[in-house]
Amino acid sequence: MAYADFYRRSITDRDAFWTEQAALIDWHKPFEQVCDYSNPPFARWFVGGQTNLCHNAVDRHAATHPDRNALIWVSTETSEEKIYSFGQLQAEVERMAAMLLDMGVKLGDRVLIYMPMIPEAAFAMLACVRIGALHSVVFGGFASHSLASRIDDAEPVVIVSADAGSRGGKVVPYKGLLDEAIQLAAHKPAQVLMVNRGLAPMPMTPGRDQDYAALRDKHLNDRVPCTWVDATHPSYTLYTSGTTGKPKGVQRDTGGYAVALASSMKNIFLGQPGETYFSTSDIGWVVGHSYIVYGPLIAGMATIMYEGLPTRPDAAVWWSLVEKYKVTSMFSAPTAVRVLKKQDPAALKRHDLSSLRALFLAGEPLDEPTASWISEALGRPIIDNYWQTETGWPILSLCNGIEPANSKFGSPGKAVYGYDVKLLDENTGEELTGANQKGVVAIEGPLPPGCMQTVWRDDARFVKTYWSSIPGRQVYSTFDWGIRDEDGYFFILGRTDDVINVAGHRLGTREIEESISSHPNVAEVAVVGVADNLKGQVAMAFAVLKDPSLAATPADALKLEGEIMKVVDGQLGAVARPSRVRFVTVLPKTRSGKLLRRALQAVCEGRDPGDLTTIEDPTALQQIKELVNG
Ligand code: AMP
């Protein structure tokens, strides 16, 4: 079928289109209404239907193919490899579900998961949705303050965690950070379930902390059936950064998400039951939710969960897994490819990669040299796709499962079916229909199945943040700039807000600024994203000190810079650490006190800062120019 027709039907004959896609999953009770959009911008998909994510991801495949590989866990950190068949995965998930029930978790309760990349993290996610509890996975690289704010927002009954993760052979202890976060948080979870990997000390708080292995023994033979929930029942929340310092809890439904993922596996990711999928992301990010855990399993595929670096023991490790497990679809990020390109360009050639149909890349702009290199080295299609934590699955991509299409370097492809993507003028809200006009990438409501339902416990923020930023119209803003060429291919040109993208990780500059400001000597700080060859962008901080003499000599400045970085590491995690903290006496602001972020960023990138007629103190940018060039 021609993709243009498929796409058009998804918009103009929406209900019939999604009814067909909905047949890809099992329903306990059929839905009565495909989409209820009577209260925009809140869309309710598959109203009246009942289903369960865990049933669709695990049980239905365990019933027909119990011995097929489901979860392949590989850790090059601890040199372990474990394979769980669908039957074994179901048994582990039922045990974990029994433990959660034992600890008092009920339908609609939240369970926070703060885990390294180990199988128990996937068991915990699947166990939650099995019993209708919402999981809230917090990326293991986040530190105590980030974790505490998420604990307070999600108010979990139980937290599931582990003694430690490991990165590059170095143990990264979790328990201390978790205890500190619980201490900082106003909300206290009733119980904490701890997986002991034997990597780091794991002091237990009596009455609160439970040992996973002991509790698992107790529930070894327990059976916990799936709880059928309404299609609109929330399955999880996942926090993401925005313009304000406070992360938003993206809330996802059950039925719409299952349908969107099942459909995307077939039409975008080219996955077939019995094949193997390998996504190199982390379960702490949306790609990990959609395309390590749920998507591949819903499709009846084996999924590889990988703990480790792409370069250890050598730069061929991922390709060795592709060969060993006959991976058919692989999903990674441009930063990882740039790392591999630098390390050992020949590594790919040493392995038989004939099973691989395509490599999917997402999360950040894919630059042309990286795309050309990997495309040539791999000899397989490279499919860029663009989406967000909020949407849960691609907004822009090539849907080669419908109709094979050529990619264009620098473009993540065309609008994916279900998404009524528009480019709008940021000032007038007018639609830009001509080729190559730059506008804000927006989506006309309703958002398709699988996208966020709302901001967790904050409907007003959902409406205000996402649907009210374009003048004169209620439309979803992605906060990205884009253009569309004459063939309908989009090109993404960067964020319209203060969000930066470091190695595919989305960070709010305000959050980093708040953390740096908590240092007792910092009076004021500005953080901007600056272009970087390896990571796409890095965070650069400029701080005004309460007492400038503290950074009088280069040695003093370096010491203070180290101290500030430690504060960020301790509060937010190393992932948010700025690449540099530079000291200035004044920040570039307008006379009304607004920080001139774009000008600051331009100077850091060696570009023309543009119109500076409103700047209060022109020496501010001069100082920064000298620092950056010196
Ligand atoms: P996240 O919610 O962490 O997935 O980040 C979403 C943001 O990452 C988007 O709003 C874009 O700014 C950026 N992004 C994701 N995928 C792509 C892509 N394929 N090309 C360009 N930017 C992307």
XYZ file of C-alpha atoms and ligand atoms in Angstrom:
653
model
C 0.000 0.000 0.000
C 1.149 3.527 -0.668
C 2.149 5.244 2.542
C 0.450 8.496 1.519
C -2.909 6.694 1.461
C -2.234 4.897 4.732
C -1.346 8.195 6.386
C -4.328 10.044 4.954
C -6.733 7.391 6.235
C -5.258 7.666 9.734
C -6.313 11.306 9.820
C -9.505 11.417 7.761
C -10.928 8.021 8.736
C -9.411 7.931 12.192
C -11.776 5.576 13.980
C -11.820 2.893 11.292
C -8.037 3.143 10.970
C -7.346 2.662 14.671
C -9.956 -0.084 14.981
C -7.856 -2.069 12.512
C -4.628 -1.366 14.413
C -6.327 -2.309 17.697
C -6.716 -5.865 16.397
C -2.949 -6.300 16.910
C -3.471 -6.732 20.656
C -5.704 -8.881 22.863
C -8.738 -7.286 24.467
C -10.479 -8.735 27.501
C -13.490 -6.584 26.729
C -13.921 -4.859 23.357
C -14.002 -1.065 23.296
C -17.209 0.847 22.564
C -15.736 4.099 21.333
C -12.430 4.496 19.469
C -11.650 8.054 20.495
C -13.475 10.331 22.874
C -12.325 13.879 22.167
C -15.286 15.626 23.741
C -13.041 17.391 26.215
C -10.044 18.635 24.225
C -7.099 18.470 24.521
C -7.704 15.338 26.622
C -8.092 12.347 24.311
C -9.478 9.050 25.607
C -8.703 6.093 23.369
C -10.576 2.793 23.136
C -13.165 3.808 25.696
C -15.023 0.942 27.350
C -12.370 -1.606 26.379
C -10.395 -3.597 28.900
C -6.971 -5.081 28.469
C -3.612 -5.488 30.242
C -0.127 -4.505 29.070
C 1.572 -7.458 30.742
C -0.886 -9.899 29.187
C -0.084 -8.507 25.751
C 3.660 -8.371 26.342
C 4.112 -11.675 28.145
C 1.205 -14.008 28.872
C -0.234 -14.296 25.394
C 3.170 -15.302 23.996
C 3.930 -17.576 26.955
C 0.661 -19.386 26.199
C 1.564 -20.090 22.577
C 5.403 -20.138 22.615
C 6.555 -20.665 26.216
C 10.093 -21.635 25.200
C 10.789 -18.753 22.847
C 13.399 -16.245 24.004
C 11.807 -13.196 25.597
C 14.409 -11.330 27.627
C 18.096 -11.644 26.840
C 20.126 -9.891 29.497
C 23.771 -9.150 28.795
C 26.040 -7.373 31.235
C 29.580 -6.666 30.137
C 29.981 -4.987 33.522
C 29.610 -8.176 35.570
C 30.277 -10.614 32.690
C 26.844 -12.210 32.994
C 24.393 -13.311 30.359
C 20.934 -14.708 31.130
C 18.096 -15.669 28.853
C 14.473 -15.832 29.971
C 11.929 -17.555 27.758
C 8.403 -16.152 27.685
C 7.377 -18.902 30.143
C 10.221 -18.054 32.529
C 9.606 -14.345 32.186
C 5.953 -14.819 33.104
C 6.925 -16.823 36.192
C 9.377 -14.122 37.349
C 6.846 -11.370 36.728
C 4.183 -13.258 38.670
C 6.611 -13.669 41.588
C 7.396 -9.972 41.541
C 3.671 -9.156 41.317
C 3.042 -11.383 44.338
C 5.766 -9.519 46.258
C 4.243 -6.141 45.396
C 0.797 -7.326 46.481
C 2.359 -8.678 49.678
C 3.812 -5.208 50.314
C 0.376 -3.645 49.997
C 0.446 -2.326 46.427
C -3.070 -1.900 45.027
C -4.701 -0.930 41.741
C -3.722 2.639 40.862
C -0.873 2.813 43.416
C 2.545 3.992 42.275
C 5.748 1.985 42.464
C 8.996 3.838 41.886
C 11.744 1.871 40.169
C 15.317 3.116 40.635
C 17.405 0.392 39.099
C 20.412 -0.409 36.975
C 19.932 -2.388 33.773
C 19.163 -5.765 35.315
C 16.310 -8.186 34.527
C 14.578 -7.414 37.832
C 13.935 -3.876 36.546
C 11.906 -5.282 33.645
C 10.185 -7.786 35.976
C 9.194 -4.890 38.239
C 7.758 -2.811 35.372
C 5.773 -5.736 34.010
C 4.633 -6.768 37.512
C 3.254 -3.285 38.134
C 1.148 -3.140 34.993
C 0.098 -6.735 35.619
C -1.700 -5.669 38.791
C -2.781 -2.239 37.569
C -0.194 -0.318 39.595
C 1.662 2.557 37.891
C 5.407 2.382 37.630
C 7.580 5.419 37.720
C 11.061 4.517 36.563
C 13.761 7.000 37.559
C 16.966 6.808 35.526
C 19.723 5.199 37.613
C 22.109 8.030 36.738
C 20.022 10.567 38.660
C 21.143 11.460 42.166
C 19.312 12.123 45.421
C 17.673 15.522 44.749
C 16.293 14.489 41.370
C 15.095 11.253 42.916
C 13.520 13.010 45.922
C 11.492 15.387 43.741
C 10.173 12.409 41.774
C 9.339 10.518 44.987
C 7.339 13.498 46.195
C 5.486 13.839 42.934
C 4.696 10.145 42.400
C 4.118 9.320 46.102
C 5.014 5.651 45.652
C 3.828 2.989 48.079
C 6.897 0.910 47.281
C 10.313 1.666 45.784
C 12.201 -1.094 43.979
C 15.960 -0.634 43.832
C 19.300 -2.434 43.935
C 22.596 -2.192 45.761
C 24.443 -0.819 42.754
C 24.905 -0.384 39.079
C 28.193 -0.485 37.255
C 29.637 1.688 34.543
C 32.880 1.121 32.737
C 33.872 -1.446 35.384
C 33.273 1.015 38.202
C 30.624 0.205 40.786
C 27.987 2.926 41.123
C 26.284 2.441 44.503
C 22.541 3.184 44.583
C 21.467 2.489 48.133
C 23.103 5.508 49.759
C 21.571 7.860 47.190
C 18.194 6.221 47.657
C 18.315 6.521 51.448
C 19.337 10.161 51.129
C 16.519 10.818 48.665
C 13.932 9.241 50.965
C 15.256 11.392 53.785
C 14.982 14.532 51.629
C 11.499 13.682 50.349
C 8.368 14.673 52.233
C 6.646 11.487 51.118
C 7.946 8.272 52.694
C 7.369 4.983 50.883
C 6.033 2.253 53.166
C 8.473 -0.317 51.842
C 11.586 -0.647 49.737
C 12.384 -3.807 47.798
C 16.123 -4.241 47.371
C 17.859 -6.476 44.852
C 21.288 -7.425 46.138
C 23.782 -7.962 43.319
C 26.660 -8.212 45.756
C 28.384 -5.211 44.234
C 28.154 -2.686 47.083
C 27.159 -2.512 50.742
C 23.405 -2.431 51.164
C 22.494 -1.346 54.702
C 18.855 -2.255 55.327
C 16.376 -0.147 57.288
C 14.438 -2.649 59.423
C 10.688 -2.610 58.925
C 11.034 -0.720 55.636
C 13.569 -2.525 53.460
C 12.928 -6.003 52.117
C 15.400 -8.345 50.487
C 14.283 -9.354 47.020
C 15.831 -12.840 47.070
C 14.217 -13.738 50.388
C 10.811 -12.440 49.368
C 11.089 -14.169 45.995
C 11.651 -17.490 47.781
C 8.491 -16.903 49.758
C 6.474 -16.336 46.585
C 8.267 -18.833 44.344
C 5.141 -20.691 43.303
C 2.586 -17.912 43.550
C 0.355 -17.249 40.606
C -0.971 -13.750 40.070
C -3.420 -13.344 37.193
C -3.451 -10.143 35.155
C -5.866 -7.506 36.424
C -8.000 -6.350 33.511
C -7.997 -2.588 33.465
C -9.808 0.012 31.394
C -7.960 1.035 28.239
C -7.745 4.520 29.741
C -6.249 3.296 33.030
C -2.802 4.879 33.449
C 0.042 2.411 33.021
C 2.924 4.582 34.112
C 4.416 7.984 34.674
C 7.838 9.001 33.420
C 9.479 12.275 34.321
C 10.946 14.591 31.773
C 12.527 18.018 31.789
C 10.951 21.193 30.519
C 11.376 24.913 30.800
C 10.713 25.151 34.511
C 12.923 23.508 37.101
C 10.232 21.022 38.142
C 10.188 17.836 36.035
C 6.848 16.824 34.581
C 5.316 13.396 35.115
C 4.251 12.223 31.678
C 1.234 9.966 32.218
C 0.498 7.203 29.722
C -2.625 5.068 29.294
C -2.856 1.292 28.790
C -4.908 0.414 25.685
C -3.759 3.227 23.425
C -0.126 2.619 24.344
C -0.337 -1.122 23.652
C -1.967 -0.516 20.264
C 0.486 2.225 19.260
C 3.483 0.076 20.169
C 2.158 -3.054 18.477
C 1.453 -1.034 15.370
C 4.829 0.735 15.377
C 6.689 -2.563 15.745
C 5.093 -3.790 12.550
C 5.016 -0.649 10.443
C 8.132 1.248 11.562
C 10.482 -1.152 13.337
C 9.934 -4.127 11.033
C 9.660 -6.627 13.894
C 8.218 -10.125 13.576
C 7.369 -12.622 16.345
C 10.284 -14.922 17.152
C 12.900 -12.395 16.003
C 15.284 -10.404 18.189
C 15.271 -6.689 18.892
C 18.168 -4.774 20.417
C 17.715 -1.296 21.791
C 20.807 0.135 23.425
C 18.925 2.660 25.560
C 18.286 2.508 29.308
C 14.988 1.639 30.971
C 15.147 5.063 32.650
C 14.286 6.773 29.355
C 11.237 6.563 27.156
C 13.027 4.501 24.516
C 13.714 1.926 27.220
C 10.046 1.788 28.156
C 8.704 1.585 24.619
C 11.454 -0.262 22.796
C 13.390 -2.332 25.315
C 10.476 -3.567 27.381
C 6.994 -3.177 25.936
C 7.229 -2.824 22.151
C 9.382 -5.857 21.301
C 7.637 -8.104 23.838
C 4.169 -7.070 22.645
C 5.371 -8.029 19.160
C 6.415 -11.464 20.473
C 10.087 -10.714 19.920
C 13.062 -11.370 22.151
C 14.515 -8.152 23.516
C 18.145 -7.603 24.473
C 18.715 -5.657 27.665
C 22.329 -4.531 27.790
C 24.242 -3.275 30.801
C 27.574 -1.748 29.855
C 29.357 0.610 27.531
C 29.416 0.271 23.752
C 33.209 0.190 23.929
C 33.885 -2.487 26.564
C 35.526 -4.972 26.275
C 35.918 -3.518 22.781
C 34.051 -1.453 20.240
C 32.676 -4.596 18.594
C 30.604 -5.744 21.564
C 27.219 -4.608 20.211
C 27.916 -6.130 16.806
C 28.934 -9.397 18.447
C 25.482 -9.456 20.067
C 23.823 -8.750 16.734
C 25.642 -11.747 15.291
C 25.120 -14.048 18.285
C 21.406 -13.398 18.708
C 20.618 -12.710 15.044
C 19.239 -9.302 15.842
C 16.846 -8.134 13.131
C 16.179 -4.565 14.314
C 18.486 -2.393 16.318
C 17.763 0.936 17.958
C 20.414 3.363 19.230
C 21.326 7.038 19.400
C 23.619 9.146 17.188
C 25.966 9.812 20.129
C 26.667 6.099 20.510
C 27.444 5.838 16.806
C 29.821 8.804 17.060
C 31.587 7.077 19.957
C 31.967 3.870 17.978
C 33.172 5.733 14.919
C 35.943 7.277 16.975
C 36.949 4.035 18.643
C 37.331 1.372 16.048
C 35.749 1.899 12.670
C 36.670 -1.629 11.582
C 34.824 -3.332 14.454
C 31.658 -3.837 12.466
C 33.368 -5.699 9.698
C 34.450 -8.518 11.994
C 30.898 -9.739 12.539
C 28.195 -11.289 10.470
C 25.459 -8.693 10.533
C 23.343 -10.278 7.819
C 20.354 -10.730 10.155
C 20.000 -6.975 10.618
C 17.225 -5.321 8.608
C 17.800 -1.767 9.764
C 19.391 0.415 12.404
C 17.026 2.940 13.954
C 18.459 6.076 15.523
C 16.649 8.665 17.609
C 16.858 11.060 20.503
C 18.920 13.838 18.972
C 19.723 15.225 15.544
C 21.555 12.779 13.307
C 24.331 14.658 11.574
C 25.253 13.823 8.037
C 28.837 12.565 8.590
C 27.636 10.135 11.271
C 24.744 8.953 9.132
C 26.960 8.434 6.073
C 29.605 6.588 8.032
C 27.294 4.121 9.734
C 25.228 3.626 6.611
C 28.295 2.697 4.618
C 29.895 0.611 7.360
C 26.717 -1.353 8.018
C 25.357 -1.602 4.509
C 21.846 -1.507 5.960
C 19.188 1.183 6.008
C 19.668 3.748 8.764
C 16.302 5.037 9.899
C 16.266 8.237 11.877
C 13.114 8.810 13.894
C 11.969 11.794 15.869
C 9.767 11.736 18.949
C 9.583 12.695 22.607
C 8.982 11.256 26.052
C 5.541 12.806 25.755
C 4.546 10.926 22.610
C 5.928 7.485 23.520
C 6.499 6.476 19.891
C 7.735 8.155 16.703
C 6.153 11.366 15.367
C 8.404 11.415 12.306
C 9.970 8.386 10.666
C 9.887 6.230 7.582
C 7.163 3.595 7.764
C 8.969 0.985 5.709
C 6.591 -1.711 6.886
C 3.932 -0.004 4.799
C 5.987 1.153 1.844
C 9.775 1.166 1.552
C 11.065 4.716 1.206
C 14.478 6.236 0.878
C 15.859 8.261 3.721
C 17.266 11.714 3.207
C 20.349 12.657 5.171
C 19.498 14.983 8.016
C 15.787 14.171 7.985
C 13.924 11.876 10.376
C 11.402 11.279 7.604
C 7.753 12.055 7.197
C 4.840 12.466 9.572
C 3.987 9.097 11.096
C 0.368 7.938 10.655
C -1.953 9.185 13.377
C 0.010 12.412 13.851
C -1.507 15.463 12.184
C 1.816 17.320 12.091
C 1.848 20.996 11.202
C 4.436 23.734 11.001
C 3.194 26.936 12.568
C 4.367 30.508 12.721
C 5.359 31.072 16.343
C 3.933 34.597 16.455
C 0.712 34.328 14.484
C -0.089 30.621 14.796
C -0.573 30.587 11.045
C 0.076 27.293 9.284
C 3.125 27.274 7.011
C 2.225 25.098 4.061
C 4.984 26.007 1.633
C 8.156 23.954 1.210
C 11.177 24.761 3.389
C 9.487 27.298 5.653
C 10.705 27.285 9.233
C 8.092 26.948 11.971
C 7.251 25.284 15.244
C 6.502 21.577 14.863
C 2.995 21.148 16.225
C 0.412 18.383 16.319
C -3.292 18.985 15.840
C -5.373 17.208 18.481
C -6.297 14.582 19.309
C -2.830 13.156 19.831
C -2.836 9.575 18.512
C -2.980 6.520 20.806
C 0.126 5.980 22.964
C 0.845 9.649 23.645
C 0.667 11.283 27.057
C -2.795 11.555 28.616
C -1.888 14.433 30.869
C 0.761 15.629 33.308
C 0.493 13.425 36.381
C -1.973 15.052 38.776
C -1.757 18.355 36.929
C -4.229 18.663 34.055
C -3.840 22.446 34.110
C -0.108 22.155 33.509
C -0.723 19.782 30.586
C -3.008 22.342 28.938
C -0.843 25.329 29.786
C 2.515 23.841 28.856
C 1.707 21.912 25.718
C -1.475 23.344 24.253
C -1.294 27.070 24.916
C 2.034 28.212 23.533
C 0.949 28.998 19.973
C -1.135 32.160 19.692
C -4.731 31.744 18.703
C -4.957 27.989 18.594
C -5.140 24.975 20.834
C -2.508 22.749 19.306
C 0.208 20.527 20.807
C 3.640 22.115 20.604
C 6.704 19.876 20.422
C 8.905 22.885 21.234
C 11.079 22.005 18.265
C 11.738 24.086 15.164
C 11.374 22.340 11.869
C 11.005 22.636 8.129
C 9.347 20.327 5.609
C 10.640 19.920 2.056
C 8.597 19.528 -1.100
C 8.463 15.720 -0.639
C 7.035 15.902 2.875
C 10.330 15.094 4.662
C 10.864 17.062 7.841
C 14.120 18.461 9.213
C 14.389 19.281 12.922
C 16.295 22.468 13.724
C 16.508 22.488 17.533
C 14.371 23.384 20.531
C 12.334 26.553 20.883
C 12.665 26.436 24.697
C 15.436 26.094 27.295
C 15.743 22.336 26.998
C 19.109 20.998 25.860
C 20.052 17.605 24.521
C 23.305 16.105 25.771
C 24.187 12.764 24.205
C 20.497 12.156 23.541
C 19.590 12.927 27.152
C 17.105 15.715 27.599
C 18.013 18.195 30.303
C 16.355 21.368 31.511
C 18.870 24.197 31.863
C 16.759 25.608 34.720
C 17.210 22.451 36.750
C 20.981 22.675 36.384
C 20.878 26.382 37.248
C 18.874 25.689 40.403
C 21.376 23.078 41.475
C 24.400 25.338 40.857
C 22.665 28.211 42.676
C 22.469 26.055 45.788
C 26.265 26.386 46.132
C 26.769 28.938 48.927
C 29.138 31.133 46.902
C 27.047 31.400 43.772
C 24.946 34.542 43.390
C 23.588 33.925 39.914
C 24.094 31.469 37.097
C 23.134 30.856 33.483
C 23.367 27.488 31.751
C 23.207 27.127 27.996
C 23.618 24.242 25.556
C 26.644 24.534 23.309
C 27.272 22.482 20.158
C 29.664 19.567 20.682
C 31.149 17.206 18.116
C 30.618 14.049 20.147
C 27.599 14.653 22.362
C 25.602 16.926 20.071
C 25.384 19.500 22.852
C 27.036 20.059 26.220
C 25.890 22.238 29.105
C 28.026 25.300 29.776
C 27.563 27.322 32.976
C 28.416 30.960 33.658
C 28.270 31.942 37.313
C 28.459 35.234 39.152
C 30.028 34.762 42.582
C 28.904 36.458 45.782
C 32.565 37.121 46.449
C 34.508 37.351 43.137
C 37.849 37.108 44.958
C 37.122 33.390 45.458
C 37.990 32.821 41.808
C 40.753 35.403 41.622
C 43.460 33.042 40.396
C 43.088 30.303 37.787
C 43.816 27.711 40.501
C 41.044 29.099 42.729
C 38.630 29.155 39.831
C 39.425 25.562 38.936
C 38.925 24.446 42.522
C 35.586 26.190 42.773
C 34.536 24.818 39.420
C 35.250 21.301 40.717
C 33.229 21.987 43.868
C 30.247 23.204 41.881
C 30.394 20.196 39.601
C 30.333 17.982 42.680
C 27.171 19.735 43.864
C 25.486 18.962 40.542
C 26.741 15.352 40.623
C 25.382 14.907 44.127
C 22.009 16.519 43.519
C 21.101 15.734 39.919
C 23.664 13.144 38.857
C 26.717 13.205 36.602
C 24.462 13.207 33.531
C 23.552 16.841 34.288
C 27.087 18.018 35.085
C 28.076 21.014 32.941
C 31.206 20.569 30.848
C 32.564 23.846 32.244
C 31.620 26.345 34.932
C 33.101 29.768 34.113
C 33.048 32.798 36.396
C 31.929 36.228 35.256
C 31.070 39.455 37.055
C 27.802 40.017 35.211
C 25.410 37.983 33.053
C 24.100 39.289 29.723
C 20.575 40.529 30.433
C 18.046 42.892 28.952
C 17.231 46.100 30.803
C 14.126 44.390 32.112
C 16.295 41.658 33.614
C 15.690 38.837 31.120
C 18.675 36.615 30.462
C 19.834 36.798 26.836
C 20.208 33.061 26.441
C 20.327 32.909 22.654
C 23.010 35.599 22.541
C 24.999 33.784 25.213
C 24.721 30.521 23.343
C 25.682 32.181 20.054
C 28.832 33.674 21.579
C 29.801 30.273 23.026
C 29.402 28.720 19.591
C 31.378 31.501 17.892
C 28.312 32.855 16.103
C 26.977 36.377 15.765
C 24.824 37.111 18.844
C 22.360 39.158 16.756
C 20.411 42.193 17.870
C 21.775 43.475 21.187
C 19.979 46.797 21.454
C 18.173 45.712 24.620
C 21.288 44.533 26.502
C 21.865 46.282 29.799
C 25.627 45.902 30.043
C 27.465 45.231 26.743
C 30.626 44.202 28.605
C 28.815 41.081 29.826
C 29.049 39.353 26.453
C 32.557 40.666 25.912
C 33.697 38.907 29.100
C 32.160 35.675 27.937
C 33.697 35.995 24.487
C 37.117 36.415 26.045
C 36.641 33.424 28.335
C 35.446 31.186 25.545
C 38.149 32.253 23.099
C 40.884 32.304 25.701
P 13.150 13.039 24.870
O 11.833 13.408 25.428
O 14.192 12.880 25.905
O 13.041 11.857 23.943
O 13.642 14.269 23.990
C 12.854 14.714 22.935
C 13.591 15.781 22.167
O 14.791 15.239 21.611
C 12.813 16.289 20.992
O 11.893 17.308 21.347
C 13.923 16.808 20.074
O 14.378 18.073 20.490
C 15.025 15.793 20.310
N 14.984 14.691 19.327
C 14.536 13.447 19.507
N 14.695 12.698 18.416
C 15.262 13.488 17.480
C 15.685 13.297 16.113
N 15.558 12.116 15.512
N 16.205 14.358 15.477
C 16.339 15.557 16.077
N 15.978 15.793 17.361
C 15.444 14.768 18.060
